[in-house]
Amino acid sequence: MRLSHFIPLSLLPFIPYSLASLHSQLPLNRQQVAFSTTLVDKLSNDSDYTTLLRLLQRARLIPTLNRLNSSTFFAPTNDAIKRHKTLSQLDSLVGDNVNEQLRQELFYHLLNYTITLPRENNVLVTKTLHYPHGHSDAPSRDPPPYPPWLPIPNGSLGGEPQRLRVATKDGKTFVGVDAFGKGGAHVIKDPVDAGNGLLVGVDSILAVPSSLANVISEHPSTSYFHRILTPAVIDRLNKTAELTLFVPVDSAWNALHPIEKLYLESGFASNDLIRIFELHAVVQNGVKWSESFDPGINLTTLDGRQLTVVTTPDNVSVSGAQLIEPDIYASNGVLHTVSSLLIPQGALQLTPEKFLLTLNCTNFISMIHSVNLAHLINDTHAKYTILAPQDDVMSGSEDLRRLLKYHFLPGRWTPKHLNDGLLVETELDEPGLRGKSQVLEVSVSQHHGSLAQAISFSGASIIGDPIEINNTVVYFISRPLFPPGNSLQVALPTLNFSSFLAAIFSVGLADTIKLSPRTTLLVPHNEAFKRLGLLVSAHLLSASGAADLENVVLHHVIDGVVYTRDLQNSTARTYPTLEGSDLHVEHTQDGSITLTPSGGWAGLSPQFSPMNLLSETGVVHELSDIFIPRSVHLTVGKLAKAAKGTTMMNLITKAGMEWVLNGTAPPVDSPWGQDGISGTGWTLLCPSDDAFKKINLTRLYSDKAGMQLIVGQHLLDTRNSLDISETPNNNQPIRLHDSDAYETLVSPGSNYRDVVFREAEGGQLVVGIKNARGTGGKKDWAKVTGWGRATTGDDRLLVPYEPPLWMEYGAPVVIVVFGVAAIGLFFLGVRKIWRMDRSEATYEPIGGFSREDDDES
């Protein structure tokens, strides 16, 4: 018997399916007729069906094919099965005696009557032997509970088998097409009359329709409905049998108010989506395929409302919406797409809740629901003015829980038990404290001119007197107490911490510090970077110093919570840090606390300023200086690079003096080692690259002795110049006061090799060659532009000074000449006087001297 009905493709959307209704399938238990050949024979004789035959044997469907008196089998070839992953896997499945999935896949390819392939541009609707059921049991070794050659009737389509369309277009026949004859498997082998049926070879496996939820997710015109589905609706789409669903196409949803659309997309619209589903869903006396729409029909939705379906020669309408695509098959029903929403006027109300949820007030709405005030935001008739905080200023339910627990203190804390600076544990168990209780600080002070005490908790003053109720004490406070934020949040308001906080973010350690549980963050103030030295700071903040800066930052994070009272009262001398090395604690005689890092230089002992800035992971304190851990090696080379002294570094390298950059002693076999120079602690005066602009570097690089002389002129011998106890507290590498003089590496070779620091006008520090004269200050001095613990930086090259001959030897010659001349002049004067005494003329009176003359004499 041949049962079929053909529908022209061009008329399919408008011709009622009642014209194409199919006769019932032929009964499987009718009397079997003997045939000379069967479908099994034809399959066995064709090499294209060897894999299919093996699958039929595994599914125990050979008896089924033999019992059919007339049938149509859409047989996938070997290549078709190979391309289909599911059937390929089923073929290799071991230990499954039921093979339910495989059998249902094959039943979908089989009709129990013989068809005639449709004519050009016609679609034929057929009924297969596949009866969809719910999820089958897992594979089992037990025998099937029923004869495997018989399909199981009933199922999720109300006792109806699944349908299958066949269409012919452009001279080709396709099986498994949609309502418009598109898609499907191509018939690639001529139909063969097998005696008890028709064998039709196809090039691909026929996809068995899935549940309505999966069909909606895969259909291109229902993507919006799929996107807004909630798990509750999806569950009903998967489990409701005999379901007829009218789904609006994507463009239909634009008719909704924009707020309603945003609400549906928000994830909070479960009630509205269930309502929309029930307004478009029908479960009424079996599945309603489109052939039941002619000439018209009234359907009752799950919501209880009536849908009126009217069929005309031009179209089919469903309560005013046009039927776009009928009969999209599914395992538990059928899907029809329509042009507009089937939602009655007023069925979906625009409540204040919908507006608030879509306008970033979800936390506010959650809190309202938590205290049973939802009627205030869902009553569309009441008149209210709502002051609604958005999510960025309103904490969520978990934050609300944290806030409330922060207001409960274990124990009975009466005023007499409270004292200033006391840290009291709360009921708030912080994950950042590894489940330990968060604390709050108590402040107690005396009222001016009164004996009464002023008590506050974390800055919130108490109002009135406390109330004691049995074992409970209640304080009324002036504002809510908010639990502390992370370490960076509590430190950010302190502007004096900005430099160190910027360093934390620059090396990407913000999350590490914020999330590391039970830690104490020690933050140096901004002045600490200046005290550290411009070059050390420049190195740490440069790209090449990122690794060093990361270790420096982590050395400021104690692995543990250390409150002020712990440091003041604890006998512990060391505290581990996240960097890996320890901090050393010292208590001075004046009561202050100093912390010493694991590295750096002697005397680097920043003072600790207790602040007790509480955080969700611990506490934050202030430091006077920056810690340098032992994992950070601040070599002269690193700081010279920070001083933009690349040229000077090249000069040092070419001069064979790499030990200067590495901070090591001169090699024993080097010229300096052979001269007995040893030890470390040299200070480099590092000219910037700009200082070499007027220097002929090509000529200089060719003169190794000249390079060594220049480097030696800039290398100060500070190996023994500073005692540890005299180390400057400003972290300078050497004393840089006015008139401070230092020998250099080349000082032993000349009287003009030492350098001296001078304070110029305006406080500018300059360094020059001691005793240099005659250059007008152009070559023998330089401004100091920065310093670091291992180097200083200046803006000019100090050229080794060689005074002219007239200056170096002129003074002694002049002194000798003037001395000899003076002595000669002295003796000439004496000689002249002596000669004058001996040759002077005498005079005697004529007649000689008289007695009177003698008496007078």
Steps between C-alpha positions, in 0.01 A plus 500: 500500500628844416395788726613852423387856451679776312503873573640758253786694659364836389165438674629323809482795746136566409343162418341342808662180608162334523530460123818309557403293797638153489329172544597301802802279468444143401479269802826320574323182613315443175553166324849471353525444122783296350730686256772359277728788603494737796664822614762295682590320175543827311711646779720188510556510123610866496851582627387856587292367790740272687525736802123553505440126496735455796310770694166331421635174636627667818161668553320167431293658224554229235176325611319834475605551137398144415155531665401812304270424205555846352742764615735780404854504635715815461832322517817701582809381317828400657643848444194662658535292815874562518442876499242471779678492835210365704433192290873433463530493879190284538648250258803457727303493826563183698288353778163650404229241431219754475644737237199729546659810353629317194164332443311831520747663257435220250121498554500866393627385157221243460134522392266200519348587165636563153501855360533651157765771493341845462485692175699819436444777759279281714543401865383164629436458873547147632482320834796295613529207740676724754286563810685755720528411867667651801863442586592134470690314766875469491649224282446158654610139445149379590274379219236742365174501701294470181531349150771718340349474151186693599494880544349613832178697445372797704786730605527879538301582184174356637533164332599653165827410327749765400454657158737532206476712186616411151531763224611521138655815359713562194465135406653379828327333793579584862387331822460672837429850360328782688151631431629693199684206350846625600788295634485125544700199380551461126371181334813380318394149394206408284212351702504119496187287531602238754179297488380588849592866468684783332873553563609865460870582542583839663831682550463584868337389823152642565514708818240384752313805639609594852303661783329836454768676707773377265291574189453860619873536567586383147234683300631830354178700546451416871843605631365778722252271674780251555725772648251606767386153605543417868585150629141458620357565153764282333410217735135524398591515133697178540256304713149604389355241259254567215597869510395739225701822519451825310828694518527861381785562258787723613359820348170457687663572838573859398134579570573476874580808703882542515494467879304175472758366254786596729314337786457177304873501426601581858474149644240612757194453277424136577135569586437703185674244280291217642193714430615563143568129449155403626334763278659337192476131600213255438460150644157390381399157366823422321749696292344768277669471163394753241259267317268547800481877435258470205260671487555629853544393856495640853783392726538549875845596621661387824418849632131427440450753221350421159701505176290534187654344189341604169594360160438696180616443144778752558634419843448350844462736797530421869316760712600766249860382451598351165624143492856530361629143501280206597590159631859516624523146634617422854518184708231618745281715277504749218615858457325766291662842453271805493550862402407666830462441872185327622485708818168668590498867591599552864626146553850631572509800734786749507564506874755715686691180572560442129632852455728473801636159403586615150652829623775350717313482831510124546652511851235746613224271368661195666501676838134601458406139433707378795287707742163422331436846355456387139146644489652847505664443161234289329183698570423689178216700661664634815673838491856511632820694454785252513858605577690208354878450537665324207730202533821705503392668825287225651646184648352165409351245732836348593639844575191572707566181696861608558390847609248366751744246652754783544260655753515205740784461749538170685508553875346753736687826442384760755660849495735416787654224288578733210819701465649718230657312208346166597437262210187294556408190301166494317273222375619563143711207385710628210623260230796735465589425861469125437175487693628703794288780639528854370569763766399860554680772692360667811575863579450635853555863594386742768239765423646849532434627850321183601578168659277317254666284238446531125498155343502423127525179300701534176420872499126463567403675822254348743171679558370501854576240761534131421218263588565174682253220424578186694838395357488749216629856480360730231670819381318735265746639248489808275550314169536149361834329536633382165745209500847593378583467132815348357843631592530730200154647553576598858842641404389700194339791692838576659658723235843456656491134390445572130854423376518153656146414394586602144800268517272213608276550199793546261635149569157337494496402868173670586295180493768308690501752782122540502428127505783354708335397828626605841762753395636828634583769246778743596477813284791747478391860461589698189802667660659155534559487123700825520696371796573182307676704232393609155700231323379212715141618451557545126640148472214342693239685296665418165405209276832327566450531875152346509623174653687688773198722568278194529729355769514837676119525508454142625760566773253756638226237546529301822362149476272533799283759672706723728303767685673778691448325833669190358813692407507686830444200723642212298839351569531392138810635331424406141197490270485314165398689185344395172835567334648208690742664742436635849471845659683561828333695781681718756355693794695817578542656842261784419223247428506526122514197272739452208484233236808383313473339157688187402718690252590851393783672677621538856294737708185469286249467784172676421288614788163338547197729532206300639174591328280192531325566169284189501441309175303191404824303489682656797638842578704786347781695671730785395879497459756779483721329238492234234614144570763348272499118530807287450355367175551846344859573400542870427823487304680806367409382151126509571515845651727634226241389248235681702722809491489486119870429509518243220803669345685492831412132539643428153810695594543294816456176308742595225752606763492147641344615827176299505559431867388857565154430354468162669590632844789255546864544588753546216617164367832389642656479152377846397733804509320623810514166673872477427540847655352362821160663464227278646164510666165649404319818593602729217276791408457587133446852374294416192471769230177485300508426129456872429836567665675315215341697216814707438739211555650314204399152613670325207830654598435437869408133448831445319695622802466235770740674739304823459175320568645343814621840615154657446321215676748513784442875535127427551549211742512615863680289757232473771591154618587615852357849507178418685460314822170310541408713798559814294288394203288799396135458594393641166629190317756698299789287372762736647510830684416773252556807715683815397881453483480120539798365304576145383791323343446327167646188349767709325579732792835332575629608158455877540423777742206597278292185507289545817145633469311737725130580542387860522162658565439764234244777494144385551616189683614323180760238582800486267803273490838595357869416490666623814755783457428527125561852365509673169208332316235751587292223653414353163666160522581434861154519665151353452157535654375202700157418358417188698638229722443143603646278763755361252551794266461872443407669179640826367432697184857550373809290436785579739810507277813400696674825587866564407614851602735693257876503569503865591235429764644179636870617512476879471455577868815326627714653224368848572564456872857382440569783256358762730690352799833498321441853376414624849807341654721649230358845552551469874871418470555770242356758744723380782810513280419850385455631853822339612693661224351839580625480861860438401539765232326796671724836504608668834586860555760663756522879582801692387745529780364191669267453795526734801462402870158652496407273230631212702302608800187525303550164362 
